[in-house]
Coordinates of C-alpha atoms and ligand atoms in Angstrom, one line a residue:
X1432 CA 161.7 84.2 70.0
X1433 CA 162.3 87.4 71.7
X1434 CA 158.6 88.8 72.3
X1435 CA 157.9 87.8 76.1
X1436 CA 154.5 86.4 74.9
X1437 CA 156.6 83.9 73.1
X1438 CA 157.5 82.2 76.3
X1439 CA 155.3 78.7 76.1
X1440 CA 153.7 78.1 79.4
X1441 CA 154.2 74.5 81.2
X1442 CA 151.9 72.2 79.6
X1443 CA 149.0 71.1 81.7
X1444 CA 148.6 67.8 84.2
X1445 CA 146.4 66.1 85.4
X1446 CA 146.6 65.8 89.6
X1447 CA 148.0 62.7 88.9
X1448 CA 150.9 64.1 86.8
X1449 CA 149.6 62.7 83.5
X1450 CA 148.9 64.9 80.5
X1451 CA 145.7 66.4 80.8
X1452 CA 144.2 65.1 77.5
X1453 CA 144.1 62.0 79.5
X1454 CA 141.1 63.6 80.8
X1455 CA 139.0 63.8 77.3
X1456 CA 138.2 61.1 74.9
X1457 CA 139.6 63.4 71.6
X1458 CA 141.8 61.0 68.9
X1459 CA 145.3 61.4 69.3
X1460 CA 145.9 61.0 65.8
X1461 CA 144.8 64.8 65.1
X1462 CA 145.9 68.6 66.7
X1463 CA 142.2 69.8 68.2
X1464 CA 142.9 74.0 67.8
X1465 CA 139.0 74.3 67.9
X1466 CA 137.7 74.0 71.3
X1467 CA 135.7 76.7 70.5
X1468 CA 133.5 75.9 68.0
X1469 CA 131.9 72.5 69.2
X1470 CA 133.5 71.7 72.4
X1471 CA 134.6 68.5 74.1
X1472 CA 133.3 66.6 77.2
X1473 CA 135.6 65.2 79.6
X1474 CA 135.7 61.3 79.7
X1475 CA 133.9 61.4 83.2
X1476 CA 130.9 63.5 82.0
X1477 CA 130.6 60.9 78.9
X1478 CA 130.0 58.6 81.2
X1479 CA 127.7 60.1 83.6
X1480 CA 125.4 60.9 80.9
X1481 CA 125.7 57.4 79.5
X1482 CA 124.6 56.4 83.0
X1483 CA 121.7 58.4 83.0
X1484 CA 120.7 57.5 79.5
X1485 CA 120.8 54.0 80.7
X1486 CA 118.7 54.6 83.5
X1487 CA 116.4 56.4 81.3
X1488 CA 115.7 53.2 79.4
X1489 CA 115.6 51.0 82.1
X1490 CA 112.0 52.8 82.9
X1491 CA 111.1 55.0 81.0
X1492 CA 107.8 56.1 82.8
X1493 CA 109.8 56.5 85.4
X1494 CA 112.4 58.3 84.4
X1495 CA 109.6 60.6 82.4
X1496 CA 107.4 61.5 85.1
X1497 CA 110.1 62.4 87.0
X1498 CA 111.8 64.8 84.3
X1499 CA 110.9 67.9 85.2
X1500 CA 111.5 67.9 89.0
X1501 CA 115.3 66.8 87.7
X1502 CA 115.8 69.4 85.3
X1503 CA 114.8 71.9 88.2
X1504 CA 117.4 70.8 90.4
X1505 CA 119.6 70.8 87.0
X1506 CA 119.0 74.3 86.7
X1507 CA 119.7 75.4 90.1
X1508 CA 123.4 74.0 89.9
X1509 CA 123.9 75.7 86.4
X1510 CA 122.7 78.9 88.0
X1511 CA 125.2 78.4 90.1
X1512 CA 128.1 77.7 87.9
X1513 CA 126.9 81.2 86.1
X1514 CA 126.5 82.4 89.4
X1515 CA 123.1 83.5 88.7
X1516 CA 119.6 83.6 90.6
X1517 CA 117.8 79.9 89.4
X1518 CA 114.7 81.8 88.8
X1519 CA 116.3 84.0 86.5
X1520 CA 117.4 81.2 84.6
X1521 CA 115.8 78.5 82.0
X1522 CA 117.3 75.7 80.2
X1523 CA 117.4 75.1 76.7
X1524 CA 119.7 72.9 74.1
X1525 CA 121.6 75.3 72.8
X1526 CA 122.2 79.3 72.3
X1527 CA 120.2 79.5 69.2
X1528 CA 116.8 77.5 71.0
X1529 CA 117.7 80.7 73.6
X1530 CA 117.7 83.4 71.2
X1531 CA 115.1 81.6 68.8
X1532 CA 113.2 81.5 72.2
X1533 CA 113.4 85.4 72.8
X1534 CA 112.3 86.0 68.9
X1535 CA 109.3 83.8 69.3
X1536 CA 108.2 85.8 72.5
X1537 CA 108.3 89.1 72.2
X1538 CA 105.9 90.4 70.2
X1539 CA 107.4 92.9 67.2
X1540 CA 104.6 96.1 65.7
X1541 CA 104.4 96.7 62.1
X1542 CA 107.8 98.2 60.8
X1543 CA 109.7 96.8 63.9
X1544 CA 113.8 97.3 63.4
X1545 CA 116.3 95.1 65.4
X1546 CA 119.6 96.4 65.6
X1547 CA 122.9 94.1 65.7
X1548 CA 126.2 94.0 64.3
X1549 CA 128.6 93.0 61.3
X1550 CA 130.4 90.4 63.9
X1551 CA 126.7 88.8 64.8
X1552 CA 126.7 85.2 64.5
X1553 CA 125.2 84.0 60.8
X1554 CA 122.2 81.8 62.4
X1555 CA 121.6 84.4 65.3
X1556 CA 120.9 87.3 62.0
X1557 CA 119.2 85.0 60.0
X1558 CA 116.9 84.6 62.6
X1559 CA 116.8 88.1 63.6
X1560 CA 115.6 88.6 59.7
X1561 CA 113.0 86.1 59.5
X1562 CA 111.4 88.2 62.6
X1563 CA 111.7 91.1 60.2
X1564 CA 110.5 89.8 56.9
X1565 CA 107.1 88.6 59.6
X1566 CA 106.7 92.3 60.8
X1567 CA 107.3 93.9 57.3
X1568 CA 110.2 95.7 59.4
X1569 CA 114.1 95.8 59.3
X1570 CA 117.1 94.4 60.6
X1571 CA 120.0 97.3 61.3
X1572 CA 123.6 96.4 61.0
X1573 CA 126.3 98.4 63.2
X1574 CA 129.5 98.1 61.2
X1575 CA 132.1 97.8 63.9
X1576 CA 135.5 97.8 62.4
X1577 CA 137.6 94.5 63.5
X1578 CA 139.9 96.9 66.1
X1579 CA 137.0 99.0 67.3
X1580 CA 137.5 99.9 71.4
X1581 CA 134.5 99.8 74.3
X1582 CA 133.5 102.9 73.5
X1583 CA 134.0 103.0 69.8
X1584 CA 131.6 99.9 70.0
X1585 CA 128.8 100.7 71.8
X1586 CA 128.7 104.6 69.2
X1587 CA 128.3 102.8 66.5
X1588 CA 125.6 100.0 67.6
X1589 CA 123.4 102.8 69.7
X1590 CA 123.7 105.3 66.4
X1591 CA 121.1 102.5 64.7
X1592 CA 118.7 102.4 67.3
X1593 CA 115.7 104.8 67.0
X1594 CA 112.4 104.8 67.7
X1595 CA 111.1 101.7 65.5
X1596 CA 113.6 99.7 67.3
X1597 CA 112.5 96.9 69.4
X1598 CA 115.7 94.4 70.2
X1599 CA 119.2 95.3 70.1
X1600 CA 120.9 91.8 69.8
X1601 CA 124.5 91.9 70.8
X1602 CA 127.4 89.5 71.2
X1603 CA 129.7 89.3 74.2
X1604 CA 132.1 87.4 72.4
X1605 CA 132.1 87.0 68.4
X1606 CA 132.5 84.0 66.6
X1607 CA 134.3 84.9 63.8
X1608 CA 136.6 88.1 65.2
X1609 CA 137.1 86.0 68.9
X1610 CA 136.6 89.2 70.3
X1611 CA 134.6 90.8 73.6
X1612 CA 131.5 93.5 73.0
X1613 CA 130.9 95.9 75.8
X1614 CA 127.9 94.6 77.0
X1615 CA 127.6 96.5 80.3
X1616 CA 127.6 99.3 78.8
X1617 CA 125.6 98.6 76.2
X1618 CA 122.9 97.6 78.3
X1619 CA 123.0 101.2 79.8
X1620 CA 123.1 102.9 76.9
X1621 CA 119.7 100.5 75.8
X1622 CA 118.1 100.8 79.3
X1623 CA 118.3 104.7 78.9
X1624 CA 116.4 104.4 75.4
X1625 CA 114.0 101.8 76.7
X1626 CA 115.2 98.9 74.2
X1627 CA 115.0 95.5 75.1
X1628 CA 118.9 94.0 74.8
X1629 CA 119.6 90.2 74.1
X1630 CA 123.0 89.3 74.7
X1631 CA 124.6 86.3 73.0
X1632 CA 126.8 84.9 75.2
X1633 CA 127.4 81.4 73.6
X1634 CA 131.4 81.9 74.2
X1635 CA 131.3 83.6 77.8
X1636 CA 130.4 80.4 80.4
X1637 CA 133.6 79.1 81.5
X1638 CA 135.9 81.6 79.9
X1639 CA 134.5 84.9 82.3
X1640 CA 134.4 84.3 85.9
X1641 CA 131.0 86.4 86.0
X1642 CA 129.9 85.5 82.1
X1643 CA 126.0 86.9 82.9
X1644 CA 126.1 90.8 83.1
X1645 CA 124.3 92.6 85.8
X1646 CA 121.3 93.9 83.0
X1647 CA 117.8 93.5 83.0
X1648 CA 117.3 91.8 79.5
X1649 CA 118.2 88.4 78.2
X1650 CA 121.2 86.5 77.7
X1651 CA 121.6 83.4 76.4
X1652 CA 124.7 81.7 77.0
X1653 CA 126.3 77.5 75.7
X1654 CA 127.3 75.3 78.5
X1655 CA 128.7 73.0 75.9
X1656 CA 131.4 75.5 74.4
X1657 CA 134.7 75.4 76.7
X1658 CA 132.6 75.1 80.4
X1659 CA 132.7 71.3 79.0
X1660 CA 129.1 70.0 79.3
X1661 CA 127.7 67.2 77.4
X1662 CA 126.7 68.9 74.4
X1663 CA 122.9 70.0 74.0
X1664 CA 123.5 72.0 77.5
X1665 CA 122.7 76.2 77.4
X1666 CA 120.8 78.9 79.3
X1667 CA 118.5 81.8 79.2
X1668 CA 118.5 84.3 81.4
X1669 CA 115.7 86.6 81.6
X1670 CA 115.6 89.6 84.3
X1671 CA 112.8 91.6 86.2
X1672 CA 109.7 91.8 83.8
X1673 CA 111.5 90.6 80.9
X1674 CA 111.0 87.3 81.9
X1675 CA 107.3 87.2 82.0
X1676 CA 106.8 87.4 78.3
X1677 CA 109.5 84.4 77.7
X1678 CA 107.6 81.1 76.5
X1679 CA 109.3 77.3 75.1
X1680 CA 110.0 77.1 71.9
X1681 CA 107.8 74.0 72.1
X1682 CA 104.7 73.5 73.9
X1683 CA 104.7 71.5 76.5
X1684 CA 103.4 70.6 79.9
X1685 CA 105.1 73.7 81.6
X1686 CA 102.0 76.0 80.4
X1687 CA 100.1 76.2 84.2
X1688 CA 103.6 77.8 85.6
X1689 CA 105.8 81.0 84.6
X1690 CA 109.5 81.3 83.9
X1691 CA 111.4 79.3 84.8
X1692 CA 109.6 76.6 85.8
X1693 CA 107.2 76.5 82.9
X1694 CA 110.7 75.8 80.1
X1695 CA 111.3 73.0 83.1
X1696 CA 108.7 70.5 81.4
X1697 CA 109.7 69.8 77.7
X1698 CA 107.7 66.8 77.0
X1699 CA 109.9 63.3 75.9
X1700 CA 113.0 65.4 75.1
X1701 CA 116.7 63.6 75.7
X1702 CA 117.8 66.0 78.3
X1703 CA 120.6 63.6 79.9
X1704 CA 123.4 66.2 79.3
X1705 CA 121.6 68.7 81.5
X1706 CA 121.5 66.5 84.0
X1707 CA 124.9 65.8 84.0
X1708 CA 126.6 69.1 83.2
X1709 CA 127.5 69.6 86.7
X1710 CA 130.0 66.8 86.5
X1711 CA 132.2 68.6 84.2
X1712 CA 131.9 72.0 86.0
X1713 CA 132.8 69.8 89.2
X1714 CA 135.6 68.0 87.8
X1715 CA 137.2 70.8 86.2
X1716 CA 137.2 72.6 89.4
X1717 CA 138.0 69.8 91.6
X1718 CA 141.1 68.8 89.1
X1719 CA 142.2 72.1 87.7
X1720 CA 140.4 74.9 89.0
X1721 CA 138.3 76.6 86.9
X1722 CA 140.6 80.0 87.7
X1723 CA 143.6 77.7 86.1
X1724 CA 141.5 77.0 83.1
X1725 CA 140.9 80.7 82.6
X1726 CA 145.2 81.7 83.4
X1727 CA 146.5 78.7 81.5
X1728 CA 144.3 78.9 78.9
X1729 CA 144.7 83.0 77.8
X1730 CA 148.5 82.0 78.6
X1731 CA 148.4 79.4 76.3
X1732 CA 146.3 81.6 73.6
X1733 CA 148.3 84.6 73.9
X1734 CA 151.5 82.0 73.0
X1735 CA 150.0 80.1 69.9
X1736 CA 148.9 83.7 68.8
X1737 CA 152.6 85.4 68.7
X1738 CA 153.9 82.0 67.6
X1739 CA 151.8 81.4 64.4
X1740 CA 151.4 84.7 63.6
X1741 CA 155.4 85.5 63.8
X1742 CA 155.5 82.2 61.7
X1743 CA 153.5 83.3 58.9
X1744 CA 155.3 87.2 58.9
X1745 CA 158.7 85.6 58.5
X1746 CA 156.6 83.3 55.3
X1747 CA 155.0 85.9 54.0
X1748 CA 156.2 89.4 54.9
X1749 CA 152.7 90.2 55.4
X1750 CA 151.4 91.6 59.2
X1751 CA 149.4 88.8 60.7
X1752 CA 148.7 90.2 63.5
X1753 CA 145.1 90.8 63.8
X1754 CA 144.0 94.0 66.2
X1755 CA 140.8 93.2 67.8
X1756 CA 140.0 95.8 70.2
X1757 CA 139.0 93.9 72.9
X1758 CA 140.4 90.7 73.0
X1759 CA 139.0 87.9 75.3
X1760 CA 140.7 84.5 77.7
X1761 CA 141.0 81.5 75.1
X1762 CA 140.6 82.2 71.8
X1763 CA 142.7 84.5 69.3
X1764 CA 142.4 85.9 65.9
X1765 CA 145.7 85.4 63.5
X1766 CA 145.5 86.9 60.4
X1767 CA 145.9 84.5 57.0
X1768 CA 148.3 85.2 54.2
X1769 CA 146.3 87.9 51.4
X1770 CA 143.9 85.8 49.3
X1771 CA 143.2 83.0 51.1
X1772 CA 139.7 83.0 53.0
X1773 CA 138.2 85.6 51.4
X1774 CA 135.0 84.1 51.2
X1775 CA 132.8 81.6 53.7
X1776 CA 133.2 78.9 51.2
X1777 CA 136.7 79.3 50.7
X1778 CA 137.0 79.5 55.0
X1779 CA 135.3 76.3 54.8
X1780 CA 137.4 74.3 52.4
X1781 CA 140.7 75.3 54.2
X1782 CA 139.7 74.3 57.4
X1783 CA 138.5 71.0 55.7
X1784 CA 142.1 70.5 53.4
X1785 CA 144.0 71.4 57.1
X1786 CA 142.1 68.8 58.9
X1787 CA 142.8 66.3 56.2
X1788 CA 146.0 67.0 54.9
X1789 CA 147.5 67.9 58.2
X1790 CA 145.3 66.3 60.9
X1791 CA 145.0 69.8 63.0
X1792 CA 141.5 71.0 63.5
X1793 CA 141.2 74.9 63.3
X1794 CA 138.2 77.4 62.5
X1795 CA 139.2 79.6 59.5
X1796 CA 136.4 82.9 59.5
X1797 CA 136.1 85.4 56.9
X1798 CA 135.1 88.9 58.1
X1799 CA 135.0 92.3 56.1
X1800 CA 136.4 90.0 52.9
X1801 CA 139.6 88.8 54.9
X1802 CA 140.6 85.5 56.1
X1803 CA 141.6 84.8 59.5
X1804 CA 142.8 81.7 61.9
X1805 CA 141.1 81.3 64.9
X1806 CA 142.6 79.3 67.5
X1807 CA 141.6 78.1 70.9
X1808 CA 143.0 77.0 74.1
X1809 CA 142.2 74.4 76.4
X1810 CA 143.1 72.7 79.4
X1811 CA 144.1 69.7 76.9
X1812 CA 146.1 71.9 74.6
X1813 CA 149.9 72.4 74.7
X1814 CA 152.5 74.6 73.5
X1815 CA 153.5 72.1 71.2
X1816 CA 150.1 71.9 69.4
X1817 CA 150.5 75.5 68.2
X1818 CA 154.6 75.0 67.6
X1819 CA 153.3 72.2 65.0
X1820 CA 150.5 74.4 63.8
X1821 CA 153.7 77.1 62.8
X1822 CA 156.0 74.1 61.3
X1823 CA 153.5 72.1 59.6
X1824 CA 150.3 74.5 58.6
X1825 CA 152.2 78.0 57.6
X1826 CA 154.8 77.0 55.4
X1827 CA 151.8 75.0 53.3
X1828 CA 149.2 78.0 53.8
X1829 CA 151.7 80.4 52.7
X1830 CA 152.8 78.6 49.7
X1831 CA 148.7 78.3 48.8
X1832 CA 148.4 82.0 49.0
X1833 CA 151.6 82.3 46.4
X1834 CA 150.6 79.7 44.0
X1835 CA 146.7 80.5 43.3
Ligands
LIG2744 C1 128.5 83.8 69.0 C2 127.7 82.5 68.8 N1 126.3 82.5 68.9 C3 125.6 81.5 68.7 C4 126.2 80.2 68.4 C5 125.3 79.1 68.2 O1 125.6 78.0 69.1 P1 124.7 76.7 69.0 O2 125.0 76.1 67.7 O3 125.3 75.8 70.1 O4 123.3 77.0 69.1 C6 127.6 80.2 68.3 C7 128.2 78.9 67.9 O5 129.4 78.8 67.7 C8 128.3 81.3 68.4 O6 129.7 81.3 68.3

């Protein structure tokens, strides 16, 4: 306890001085470490868009023929929340509809590469080689080692662009490394070669005060991740001419008009958490600030991190700190004892034994064959989720790693 990032910050309350998980609905009986991976909507928003889904079935026609009007004034106040021009802007369910969305538009020539990286979210390459298997063409991989800086980054993912390349695809923040991508310059470095960049910003809304970059490309970004909306809630952004090749991933009554307005129409399509996204952004401003989720929560993150990792150095005598170049606000890499996580199926049944053997709910990621914990913060989250991560998880994760 001597490292000043081991000093706990003052756990969060509500304006009415009650702990702040009062404001979400999440059981009690479990630690939630994993805002990051699926979210959680404030009690208020739940029941907004229960509201609206009840006003949906009260008329249906009604409700119907007045859909897409409502998802344009939707997407005006999630511009805003991005702080981003509305006709720049469409809304879709989730990140991958958005980046499914850009592979289904452009159009790829014979032999077409797309260049990404070895932290690229699984679904987001997976698509990103179906486009390739469909052109007879390639998918490039940047390896960017775990600690790599700004510059370091953007070297390595430009050195597999050339002349065959038609996408560079790019995270802002990684899944499984919970680090940041220099996207800005990036986007230079693309715009100079005349290569089309999508940006994956699932992680950014909510955690950066400005999470679309000034670039002329696309971004798609999740509302639903730790901005709080009802999940089903994300955007694509699409600049200058970029936007005019965009179409919906399903056909619907949007065909007469162009982006945005055209992804505005999306047929009978439940799009209730849309429409009420803007009550989580609202009450999270109005209650906390969303500048004192972004302080509270890298304080928080930056405390769980030296915590648990110091916790599993003293249980192991292994390093667990994990160097990630460019870290980013609320969520943190620890690294696991040697031998455990190795593997995405191993990941996955250690997340599942510490959710049921210990009731705390964590994302455990492989990368370059070595496990890691990722952790998140939250307005909901307290020092003393991460303190019982340390006493409860490490003593039992390091005694796996010893026995297997
Ligand atoms: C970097 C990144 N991209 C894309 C996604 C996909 O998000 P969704 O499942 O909401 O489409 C995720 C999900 O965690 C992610 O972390």
């Amino acid at each position: 306890m001597t490292s000043p990032s081991l000093t706990a910050p003052h756990p969060m309350l509500t304006p009415e001085g009650k702990p702040s998980i009062t404001d979400w609905t999440l059981t009690p009986t479990k630690i939630h470490l994993n805002h990051g991976s699926y979210g959680s909507v404030p009690r208020i928003a739940q029941q907004h868009q229960l509201e609206l889904k009840a006003r949906m079935d009260e008329n249906p026609c009604i409700w119907f023929m007045g859909q897409a009007a409502a998802v344009g004034a939707a997407r005006v106040g999630i511009a805003e929340f991005l702080k981003v021009d509305a006709d720049d802007l469409a809304l879709v369910h989730n990140a991958s509809a958005g980046v499914s969305t850009v592979y289904n538009s452009l159009s790829f020539a014979p032999g077409a590469e797309i260049v990404t990286s070895s932290h690229a979210y699984g679904a987001v390459l997976e698509g990103a080689r179906r486009v390739a298997r469909r052109c007879g063409g390639s998918v490039r991989i940047a390896d960017v080692p775990l600690n790599a800086d700004a510059e370091a980054v953007c070297e390595l993912v430009m050195a597999e662009a050339n002349d065959r390349t038609a996408l560079i695809v790019l995270d802002q923040i990684t899944s499984a490394t919970a680090r940041s991508f220099p996207v800005e310059a990036i986007a230079a470095a693309a715009k100079a070669r005349g290569i089309p960049l999508l940006v994956d910003g699932a992680h950014a809304p909510g955690v950066l005060e400005f999470p679309v970059p000034e670039f002329d490309g696309y971004w798609v970004g999740n509302l639903h991740k730790a901005a709080c909306a009802p999940r089903g809630t994300a955007a694509l952004v699409a600049r200058g001419a970029f936007k005019e090749v965009l179409d919906p991933l399903i056909d619907s009554w949007g065909f007469p008009h162009s982006f945005p307005e055209s992804f505005d129409h999306v047929g009978t399509q439940d799009i209730t958490s849309w429409l009420a996204a803007g009550t989580s952004f609202e009450a999270i401003e109005r209650r906390y600030g969303w500048d004192g989720f972004r302080s509270y929560s890298a304080e928080l993150a930056d405390y769980g991190q030296a915590l648990i990792g110091a916790a599993f150095t003293a249980a192991t005598g292994e390093d667990a700190t994990a160097d990630v170049g460019m870290p980013v606000g609320p969520l943190r890499l620890i690294r696991l004892p040697r031998g455990l996580a190795t593997t995405h199926e191993d990941s996955h049944a250690i997340r599942a034994w510490i959710s049921d053997e210990l009731d705390i709910e964590t994302a455990i990621t492989t990368f370059d064959g070595e496990g890691f914990l990722r952790i998140s913060a939250h307005l909901y989250n307290s020092p003393s989720d991460y303190e019982e991560f340390a006493e409860k998880a490490v003593p039992q994760l390091a005694h796996l790693a010893r026995t297997r």
